[in-house]
Coordinates of C-alpha atoms and ligand atoms in Angstrom, one line a residue:
X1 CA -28.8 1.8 -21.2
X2 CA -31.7 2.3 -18.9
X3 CA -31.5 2.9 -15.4
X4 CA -31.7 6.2 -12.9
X5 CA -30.1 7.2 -9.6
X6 CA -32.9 5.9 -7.6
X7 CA -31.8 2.7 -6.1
X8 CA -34.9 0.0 -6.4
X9 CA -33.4 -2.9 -4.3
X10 CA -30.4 -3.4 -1.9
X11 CA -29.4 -6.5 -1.4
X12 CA -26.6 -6.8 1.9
X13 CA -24.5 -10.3 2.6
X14 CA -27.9 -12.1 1.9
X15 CA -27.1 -15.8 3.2
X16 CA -30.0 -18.7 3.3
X17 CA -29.8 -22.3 4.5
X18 CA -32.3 -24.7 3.7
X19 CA -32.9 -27.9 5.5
X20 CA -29.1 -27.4 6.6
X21 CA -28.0 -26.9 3.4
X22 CA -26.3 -23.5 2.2
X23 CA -28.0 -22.4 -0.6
X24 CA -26.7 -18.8 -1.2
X25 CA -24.0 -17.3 0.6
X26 CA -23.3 -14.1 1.4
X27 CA -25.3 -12.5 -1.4
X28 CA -24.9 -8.5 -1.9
X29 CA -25.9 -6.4 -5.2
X30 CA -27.9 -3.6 -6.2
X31 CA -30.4 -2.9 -8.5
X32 CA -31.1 0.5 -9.9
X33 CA -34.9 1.7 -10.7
X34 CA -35.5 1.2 -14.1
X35 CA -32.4 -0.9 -14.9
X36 CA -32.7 -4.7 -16.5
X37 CA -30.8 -7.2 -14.4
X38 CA -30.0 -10.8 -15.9
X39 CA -29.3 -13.4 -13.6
X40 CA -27.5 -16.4 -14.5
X41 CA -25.8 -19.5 -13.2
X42 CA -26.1 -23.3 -13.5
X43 CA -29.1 -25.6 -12.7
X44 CA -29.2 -25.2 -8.7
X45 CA -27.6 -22.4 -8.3
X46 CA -29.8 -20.6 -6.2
X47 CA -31.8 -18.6 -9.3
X48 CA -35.1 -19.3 -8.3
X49 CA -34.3 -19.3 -4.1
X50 CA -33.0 -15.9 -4.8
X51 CA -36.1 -14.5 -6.7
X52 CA -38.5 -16.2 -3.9
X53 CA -36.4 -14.6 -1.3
X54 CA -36.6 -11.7 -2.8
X55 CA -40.1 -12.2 -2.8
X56 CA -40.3 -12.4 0.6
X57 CA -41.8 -16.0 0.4
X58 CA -38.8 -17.7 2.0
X59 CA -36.9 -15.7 4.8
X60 CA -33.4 -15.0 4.8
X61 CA -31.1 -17.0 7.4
X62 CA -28.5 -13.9 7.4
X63 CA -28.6 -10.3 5.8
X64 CA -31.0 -7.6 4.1
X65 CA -33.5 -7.0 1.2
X66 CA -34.6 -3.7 1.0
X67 CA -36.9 -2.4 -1.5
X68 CA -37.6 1.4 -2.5
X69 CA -39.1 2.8 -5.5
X70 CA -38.5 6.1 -7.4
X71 CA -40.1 7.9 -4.2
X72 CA -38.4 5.6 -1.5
X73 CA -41.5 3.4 -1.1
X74 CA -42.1 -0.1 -1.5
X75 CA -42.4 -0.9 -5.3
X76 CA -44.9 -3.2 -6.4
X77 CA -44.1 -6.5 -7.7
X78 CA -44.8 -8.6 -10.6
X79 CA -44.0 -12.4 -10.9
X80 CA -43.5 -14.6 -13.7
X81 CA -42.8 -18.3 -11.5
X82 CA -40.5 -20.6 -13.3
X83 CA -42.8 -23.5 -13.2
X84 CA -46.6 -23.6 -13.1
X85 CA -48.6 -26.9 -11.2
X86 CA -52.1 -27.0 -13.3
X87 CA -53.6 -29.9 -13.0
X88 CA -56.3 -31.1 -15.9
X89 CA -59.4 -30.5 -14.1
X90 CA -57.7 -26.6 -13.1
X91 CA -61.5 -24.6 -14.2
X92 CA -60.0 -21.4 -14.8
X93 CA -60.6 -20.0 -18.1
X94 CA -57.0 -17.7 -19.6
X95 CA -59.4 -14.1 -18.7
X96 CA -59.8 -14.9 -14.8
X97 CA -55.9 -16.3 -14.2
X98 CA -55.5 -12.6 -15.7
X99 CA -57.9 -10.7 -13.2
X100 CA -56.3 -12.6 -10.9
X101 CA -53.3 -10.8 -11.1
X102 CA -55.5 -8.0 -9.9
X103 CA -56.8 -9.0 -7.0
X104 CA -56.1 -6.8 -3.8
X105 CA -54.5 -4.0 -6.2
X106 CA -57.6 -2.9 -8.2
X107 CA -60.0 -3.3 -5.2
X108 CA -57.4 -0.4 -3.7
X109 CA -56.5 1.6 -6.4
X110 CA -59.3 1.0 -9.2
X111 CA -62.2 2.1 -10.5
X112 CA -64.8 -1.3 -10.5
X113 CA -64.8 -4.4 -12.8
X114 CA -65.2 -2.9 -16.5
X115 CA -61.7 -1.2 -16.1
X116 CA -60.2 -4.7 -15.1
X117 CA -61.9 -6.2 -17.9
X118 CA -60.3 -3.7 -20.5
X119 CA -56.8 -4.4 -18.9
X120 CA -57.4 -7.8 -19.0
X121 CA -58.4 -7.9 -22.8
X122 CA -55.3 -5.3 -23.4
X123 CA -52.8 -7.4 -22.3
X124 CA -53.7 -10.8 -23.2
X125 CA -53.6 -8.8 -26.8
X126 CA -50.1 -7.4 -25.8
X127 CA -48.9 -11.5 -25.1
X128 CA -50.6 -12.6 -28.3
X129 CA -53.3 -14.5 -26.9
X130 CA -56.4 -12.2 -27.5
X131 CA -58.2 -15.2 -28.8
X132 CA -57.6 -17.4 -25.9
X133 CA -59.9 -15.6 -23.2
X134 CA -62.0 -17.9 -22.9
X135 CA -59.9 -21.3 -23.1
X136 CA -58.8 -22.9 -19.8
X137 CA -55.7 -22.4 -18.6
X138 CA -54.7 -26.1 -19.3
X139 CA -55.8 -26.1 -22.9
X140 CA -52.7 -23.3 -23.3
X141 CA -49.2 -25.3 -24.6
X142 CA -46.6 -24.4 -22.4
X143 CA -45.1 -21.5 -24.4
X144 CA -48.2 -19.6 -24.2
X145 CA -49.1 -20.6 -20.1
X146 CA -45.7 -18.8 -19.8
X147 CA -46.7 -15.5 -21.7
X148 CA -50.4 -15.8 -19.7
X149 CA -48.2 -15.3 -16.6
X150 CA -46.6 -12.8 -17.6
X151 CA -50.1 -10.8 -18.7
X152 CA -51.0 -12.1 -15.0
X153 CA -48.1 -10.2 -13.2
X154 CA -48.5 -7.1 -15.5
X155 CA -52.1 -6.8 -14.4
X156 CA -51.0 -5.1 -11.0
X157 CA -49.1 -2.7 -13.1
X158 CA -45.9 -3.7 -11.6
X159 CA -43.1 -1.2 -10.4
X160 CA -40.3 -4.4 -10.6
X161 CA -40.8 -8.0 -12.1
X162 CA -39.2 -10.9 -11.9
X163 CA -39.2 -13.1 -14.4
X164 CA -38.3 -16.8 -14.1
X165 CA -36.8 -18.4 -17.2
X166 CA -39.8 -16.7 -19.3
X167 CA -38.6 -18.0 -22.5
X168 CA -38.3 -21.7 -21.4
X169 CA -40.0 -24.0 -24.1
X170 CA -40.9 -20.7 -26.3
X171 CA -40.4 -21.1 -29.4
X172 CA -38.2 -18.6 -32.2
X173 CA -41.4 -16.4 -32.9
X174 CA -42.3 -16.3 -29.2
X175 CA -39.3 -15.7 -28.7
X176 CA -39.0 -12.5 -30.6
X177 CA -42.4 -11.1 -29.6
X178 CA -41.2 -11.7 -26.1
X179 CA -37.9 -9.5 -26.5
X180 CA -39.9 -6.8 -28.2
X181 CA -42.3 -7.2 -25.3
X182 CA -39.4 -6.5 -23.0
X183 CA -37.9 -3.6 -24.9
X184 CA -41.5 -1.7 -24.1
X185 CA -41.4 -2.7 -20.9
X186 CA -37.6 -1.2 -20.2
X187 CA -38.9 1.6 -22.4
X188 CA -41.7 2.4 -19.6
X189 CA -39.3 2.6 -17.1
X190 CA -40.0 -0.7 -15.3
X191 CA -37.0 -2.3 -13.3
X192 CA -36.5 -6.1 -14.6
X193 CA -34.6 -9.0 -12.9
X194 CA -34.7 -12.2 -15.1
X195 CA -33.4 -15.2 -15.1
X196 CA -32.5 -17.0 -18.0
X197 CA -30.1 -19.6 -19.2
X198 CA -29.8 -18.1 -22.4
X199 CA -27.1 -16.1 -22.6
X200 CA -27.6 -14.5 -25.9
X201 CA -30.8 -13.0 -24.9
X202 CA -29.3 -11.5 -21.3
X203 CA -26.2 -9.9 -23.3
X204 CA -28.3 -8.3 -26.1
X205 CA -31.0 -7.3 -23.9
X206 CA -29.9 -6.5 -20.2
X207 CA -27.9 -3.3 -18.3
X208 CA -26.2 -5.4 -15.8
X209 CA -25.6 -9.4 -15.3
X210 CA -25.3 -10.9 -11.7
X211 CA -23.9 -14.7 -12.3
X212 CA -25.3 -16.5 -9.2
X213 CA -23.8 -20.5 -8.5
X214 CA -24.4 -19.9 -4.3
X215 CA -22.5 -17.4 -4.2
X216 CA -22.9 -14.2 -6.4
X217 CA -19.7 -14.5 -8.7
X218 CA -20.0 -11.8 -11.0
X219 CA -21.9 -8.1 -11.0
X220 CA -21.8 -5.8 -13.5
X221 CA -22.2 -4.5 -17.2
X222 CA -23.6 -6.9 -19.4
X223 CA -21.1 -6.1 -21.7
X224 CA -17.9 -6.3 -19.5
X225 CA -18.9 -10.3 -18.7
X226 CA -16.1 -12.3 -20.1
X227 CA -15.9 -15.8 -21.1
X228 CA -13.5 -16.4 -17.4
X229 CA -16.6 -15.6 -15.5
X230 CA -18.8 -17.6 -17.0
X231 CA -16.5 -20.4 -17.0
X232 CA -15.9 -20.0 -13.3
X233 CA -19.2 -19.8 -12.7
X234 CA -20.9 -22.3 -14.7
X235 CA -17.5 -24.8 -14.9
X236 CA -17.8 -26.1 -17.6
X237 CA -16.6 -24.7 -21.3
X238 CA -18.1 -21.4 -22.5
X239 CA -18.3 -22.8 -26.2
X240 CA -21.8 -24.4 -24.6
X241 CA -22.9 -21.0 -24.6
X242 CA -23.6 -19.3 -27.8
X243 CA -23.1 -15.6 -26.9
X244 CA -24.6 -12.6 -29.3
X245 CA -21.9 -10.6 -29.2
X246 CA -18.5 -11.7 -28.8
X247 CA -17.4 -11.5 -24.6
X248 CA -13.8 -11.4 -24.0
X249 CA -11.5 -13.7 -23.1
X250 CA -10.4 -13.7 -19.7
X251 CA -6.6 -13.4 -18.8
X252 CA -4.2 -16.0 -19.7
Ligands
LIG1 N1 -37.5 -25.7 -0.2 C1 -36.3 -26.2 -0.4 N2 -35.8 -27.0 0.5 C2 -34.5 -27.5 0.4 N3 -33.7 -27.3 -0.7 C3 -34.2 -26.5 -1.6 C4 -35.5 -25.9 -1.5 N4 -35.8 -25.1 -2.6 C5 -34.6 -25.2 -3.3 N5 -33.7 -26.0 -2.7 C6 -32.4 -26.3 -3.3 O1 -31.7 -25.1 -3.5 C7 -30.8 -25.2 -4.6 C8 -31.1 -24.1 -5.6 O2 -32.3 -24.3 -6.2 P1 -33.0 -23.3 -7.2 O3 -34.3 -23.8 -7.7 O4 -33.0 -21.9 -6.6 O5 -31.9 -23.3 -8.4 P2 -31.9 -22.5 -9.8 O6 -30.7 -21.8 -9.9 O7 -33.2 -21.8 -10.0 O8 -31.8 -23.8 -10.8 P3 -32.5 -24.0 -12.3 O9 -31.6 -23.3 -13.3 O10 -32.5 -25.5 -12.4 O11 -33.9 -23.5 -12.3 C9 -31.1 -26.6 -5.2 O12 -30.0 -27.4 -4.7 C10 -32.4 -27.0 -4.6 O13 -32.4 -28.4 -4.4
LIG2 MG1 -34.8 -22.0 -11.2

């Protein structure tokens, strides 16, 4: 269990309408510094909104975000987008989509272009694709795109990420180097919210779950969610969902 007394976000009676539709309704949770939030729900149910609200790229119609890292500031963020629109003729080689992720942050707090560089080629090592810096982006299958975005948002050196079904399309040995990848990253104290539709990785992996279907239906320990819940949330049967360690079975 990860996680500290330092409160990273707030979230209060967050509500958002989108051309007249309600998309989440009154949306309130918290999120510890340090701690690894899973968020689930079904396809539409405000996942993605949430994170981009969050983001500050779409504005609340009612309620609060507030952010505060380990020394009340505003943390930085890191973003891993659910769905990337690269065209074929996109000219950017893997190495500069990477710098990229630096831009505004190491012209602040670096020290010039050769320590960007040896991020850059760090990283892209870290996400297993230290052989691909020179590739274009679109030459990438999707599986590795997904773990060049996520070397993209750890460039900034992020206090918070948010991660947008990162595992989508990866396949079982991605898939493992990318839950090792997330134990280090929990292990250096970063504070995680992911989104993920599968279930087995959010119970072995995260603190807390928030299940999201417009309205936030469950909060809590990953390992007090119970098959009810999900159910509720998702409705449909929870035998859909293959679970990693057995959830219990809500009151008859
Ligand atoms: N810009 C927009 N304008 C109007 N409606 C939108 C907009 N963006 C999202 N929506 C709607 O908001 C709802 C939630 O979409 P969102 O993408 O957040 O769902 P999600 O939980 O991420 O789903 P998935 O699991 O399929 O990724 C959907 O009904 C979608 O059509
Ligand atoms: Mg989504």
């Amino acid at each position: 269990m990860h996680g500290s007394d330092c409160t990273a976000l707030t979230v209060t009676a967050l509500t958002l309408d989108l051309a007249g539709r309600r998309i989440l309704a009154n949306v309130s949770f918290a999120v510890r510094a340090g701690e690894f939030l899973g968020l689930i729900g079904p396809n539409g149910g405000g996942k993605t909104t949430l994170l981009r609200t969050l983001l500050g790229l779409v504005p609340p119609t009612h309620g609060t975000i507030s952010w505060a890292d380990r020394n009340c500031g505003r943390p930085r963020l890191g973003y891993v987008p659910q769905r990337v629109s690269a065209d074929a003729h996109f000219p950017l080689e893997c190495r500069e989509l990477v710098l990229q992720g630096a831009a505004g942050f190491l012209a602040r707090f670096g020290s010039g272009r050769g320590e960007s560089q040896r991020r850059c080629d760090e990283l892209l090592a870290r996400v297993g694709l230290r052989g691909q810096a020179a590739t274009p982006f679109v030459h990438l299958s999707g599986g590795q795109q997904r773990r060049l975005l996520l070397a993209r948002a750890l460039m900034r050196r992020p206090d918070v990420l948010l991660l947008d079904e990162p595992t989508a399309g990866v396949d079982a040995e991605g898939q493992d180097r990318f839950c090792a990848l997330l134990r280090e990253l929990t292990g250096e104290g970063l504070t995680l919210i992911l989104v993920s539709h599968d279930l087995p990785l959010i119970t072995a992996h995260a603190d807390r779950i928030a299940c999201l279907n417009v309205t936030l239906h469950w909060h809590g320990r990953a390992g007090e969610l119970d098959a009810g819940t999900v159910q509720a949330a998702y409705r449909c049967e929870l035998q859909r969902y293959q679970l990693r360690h057995p959830i219990s079975e809500p009151p008859a």
